[in-house]
Amino acid sequence: MEGFLLGEVRQEETLSISDSQISSSEFLHIVEVHNHEPCAQLFSFYDYAGKVNEENLNRILKDRRKNVIGWYRFRRNTQQQMSFREQVIHKQLTNILGIPDLVFLLFSFISTANSSTHALEYVLFRPNRSRYNQRISLSIPNLGNTSQQEYKVSSVPNTSKNYASVIKEHGAEFFDKDGVIKDIRAIFQVYSALQDKVQAVCAEVDQSERVKEKIQEEVKKLKEEISLRKRITAAEERRHQESLNTENHSLQDDSALSDSSSPPSLTRVLLQSPPLEVSLDWPPNSTALPLYPAAPPPAPPSAILLPRPQAVGSPGHPSPGLGLGNGDGSSSDSLNRQAIGQEDQLEEEEEEEEEDEDEDSSEYENLVSERLQSPSLTDTAVSLGRPAALWPDGDTHSSGGSS
Amino acid sequence: MAVSAVHLESDAFLVCMNHALSTEKEEVMGLCIGEVDTNRIVHIHSVIILRRSDKRKDRVEISPEQLSAASTEAEISFNFTHRLAEMTGRPVRVVGWYHSHPHITVWPSHVDVRTQAMYQMMDQGFVGLIFSCFIEDKNTKTGRVLYTCFQSVQAQKGSEYERIEIPIHVVPHEAIGKVCLESAVELPRILCQEEQDTYRRIHSLTHLDPITKIHNGSVFTKNLCSQMSAVSGPLLQWLEDRLEQNKQSIVELQKEKERLIQELASL
């Protein structure tokens, strides 16, 4: 998950007076992050080689380009270092955006084995500076101390009559006819107006969230409908092919299951095994589509049918179930990966990006052979219209017909 | 029996984080609203920010009686205001509490563990969440925010309470629920109410001279300004940005929807 940091960079002069009575000033370089522009998905402005596409960049940033002060990335279980590709991208962004001191904010997420405790770490880098000066502290402005200890509960004792009369006479300015400090009313008005505005915008946000949810639901249903139709067509074509006694399967399968927008090599690797979660948890006669038992991965939307490489426990073996708190402490525990909120929608893509795809295919081969040992599961898989090609011995299972 | 796991909806998580990050000088506290399913999994889908009547830097817990009263009140007003029961078809209730540990380790203190144990006496399924923030490793300049979930258990009768770790997972949610949005914007209101209450108590002291009264008025003004710039302001900014992002998403989603409709028609 990644995006851009928008804000402002300024310098503040801090004065300090030293013993020698000469006031010295220090210039403090302050980077203010005001807000962020999230990217809908990874690789949206660069490719696998790390080459930045300026057109895409402008499309994402639009008129916010002038406010960019940095970019950010979220990764799981990785070191707090910039990866090589990130460095390459950073250099290009520096040049393209013309920001000499572009910053990079790296988020890293780690959890304990039993998922009871999680940590989100963040480091702010200034990669364009010298090697030894690259990290900067990130401070989060907050309320600080709101304790009421600053209120005075008693006055400093004073018996001077002059004192009493002067402060009473001139201090009267501050009080209104009810004896209330005027400032109090004034500041309360400011606060009140602000809170009203917060409520109003909140209501607008709520409405927009509902509209967004509704359209997302509609889009999801449309996609389901489309993939269902495609699978029905594919299953029919396959039956036709089977009846002609050929083993030509690759093309139809690809069209049924692949998503044209994902890189072809990845699609091929993933298709070699049935979606594990589906096999384990999907009721055989279900008419619904292979959505994940836990929250469905929201993006990339069209890849919903593609099995997730490490969705079930550590590589090489499926986990017994997707029960939560299953004690599987591996970092690739599916729920753990899907955990952490809306920001993590693209976390799975992250894994795909960072792993060697060759490794993935060998894992799948292991998984495929395990699949063969559990016929009930393969039947399930078949009923969803999986290609017969999954089983190397070329067995064609009688398909119960896709639902 | 101990709870098996906690599922925290991401928008509720957002409200907790926002609350925890609102101040680094004091611990903040709130209640978790949701339900427990038949697998002993606690589902938290919203939170209520609590007012503190006694703000001490190092302690934040309220007594079980206070908690019970606050919970009942919260549940009633919550269900009434949001008609959650109608929406979900089931009653929702307070299922746990959360508090923050600014600059402190995420693990519950002895007091926290004992407090949790007391809450569990009223409700075995009650869970405790702790958010640790404003942690920075000066050497690596790495900032950290942690959260953990726990319950308390007594090894033997009469022995000290110990914490047991409960797995917690944040459940992704693309949209932010209405209930969570409303909880989030409660924070400035609660802070202002706390300030007003304090000021009223001070103001009622009649023996203060005008200078002291003016001083106290300034403290109120200063504190309210602090709240506005550190809490209300950023909240408003975040809401506006979110609104803008949603508008963009809606436009793009509309386009995709039309494209899909066409694709479906062609099949």
XYZ file of C-alpha atoms in Angstrom, chain A residues 46 70 80 124 204 255 292 384:
8
model
C 5.756 2.829 -11.796
C 7.086 12.946 -0.030
C 13.075 -0.584 8.213
C 10.746 8.991 7.913
C -21.742 14.728 4.413
C -10.447 -16.834 -20.589
C -13.126 -15.508 0.877
C -16.884 -24.655 -9.303
